[in-house]
């Protein structure tokens, strides 16, 4: 008896700065950028992984994907910005290339569930579903080794939802809750914070939105504070590592300076904006809504999480600080939730 080919359930979070992908024990974070080819000096790279050397063929033209585009392309196109998906065509191209990373054979089937930034329009979401469903030929190349692969995929089904919904689903399933709980999910990313309100299991459009205050506003504010204090210019990007490692002292122009107080000032003012906006959005919920959980996710949860727990409580949005929670893997939680959703749609 022939064995029916297996279908992979894949969860994707198409963020403005990184795409997250999960499928079984595979987890990837890929910069949300594609770019023009810029060949040269290949074969010397120490990192020969497909993930970081990914090229896809687009009707005869090479397109660099993710890290390779970020590092080597002269013209780079972000897949999303200003809280929206930019181009469906480019997103599909990147997603096809990314699916090739998951494949173990030359033909595989997928059910995909993907999150897009909250301000992405319905038309774009529908177009994304339409363009992803069906069969695709994929031709990819590894820039470091020159190795080429050709494969075919069938996307049996595809679901597109606002990014934070993945974390909502993941948190509910993880905590064993079976009934819908009125919640706010606050996804603090690099360039945008998405706020999604859930009421009786429905995503409430008028009570959801996005903000430009996010982790990069924190690094910019810090950079300004450091410049005021030392007269030296620091690039916000270079402060990202210091923030991720929770460093109190950093080296500026050869001198150690303490960023503790500048950091807490910036965290406070940005977190306050996030709480204010959540409060404003909550006004659009029906009066019988009862927020039982505020779920904070995204990389920003690591920086703003503690302050937000108290601030949401002080603003009377939750009744106890413990009702503000962060999932175990706050950066991947949307994608993990989407993979769980995709898994429920697999044909039995
Ligand atoms: N462990 C950590 N501690 C502190 N900051 C972190 C940590 N991990 C990631 N970050 C920061 O969080 C940001 C990335 O978060 P995330 O991956 O959620 O953003 P994104 O989804 O790509 O962006 P967006 O939601 O705007 O599309 C980066 O600015 C990074 O510096
Ligand atoms: Mg995000």
mmCIF file of C-alpha atoms and ligand atoms in Angstrom, residues 13-18 20 117 163-164 187-194 297-299 330-331 334, ligand 2:
data_model
loop_
_atom_site.group_PDB
_atom_site.id
_atom_site.type_symbol
_atom_site.label_atom_id
_atom_site.label_comp_id
_atom_site.label_asym_id
_atom_site.label_seq_id
_atom_site.Cartn_x
_atom_site.Cartn_y
_atom_site.Cartn_z
ATOM 1 C CA UNK A 13 5.247 35.260 11.946
ATOM 2 C CA UNK A 14 5.956 37.772 9.196
ATOM 3 C CA UNK A 15 7.351 40.621 11.311
ATOM 4 C CA UNK A 16 8.723 43.985 10.240
ATOM 5 C CA UNK A 17 12.236 43.095 11.317
ATOM 6 C CA UNK A 18 12.355 39.299 11.449
ATOM 7 C CA UNK A 20 9.889 33.571 12.561
ATOM 8 C CA UNK A 117 1.355 42.944 11.059
ATOM 9 C CA UNK A 163 0.477 38.305 14.460
ATOM 10 C CA UNK A 164 -0.481 38.511 18.166
ATOM 11 C CA UNK A 187 3.359 42.330 20.895
ATOM 12 C CA UNK A 188 6.381 44.605 21.270
ATOM 13 C CA UNK A 189 8.670 44.072 18.324
ATOM 14 C CA UNK A 190 11.625 45.894 16.930
ATOM 15 C CA UNK A 191 9.843 48.612 14.979
ATOM 16 C CA UNK A 192 6.210 48.306 15.999
ATOM 17 C CA UNK A 193 4.042 47.327 18.901
ATOM 18 C CA UNK A 194 0.853 45.535 17.889
ATOM 19 C CA UNK A 297 5.102 39.121 23.851
ATOM 20 C CA UNK A 298 7.755 39.991 21.254
ATOM 21 C CA UNK A 299 11.399 40.729 22.035
ATOM 22 C CA UNK A 330 8.124 35.579 23.830
ATOM 23 C CA UNK A 331 9.926 36.058 20.516
ATOM 24 C CA UNK A 334 3.307 33.883 17.663
HETATM 25 MG MG1 LIG B 2 6.782 40.846 15.820
#
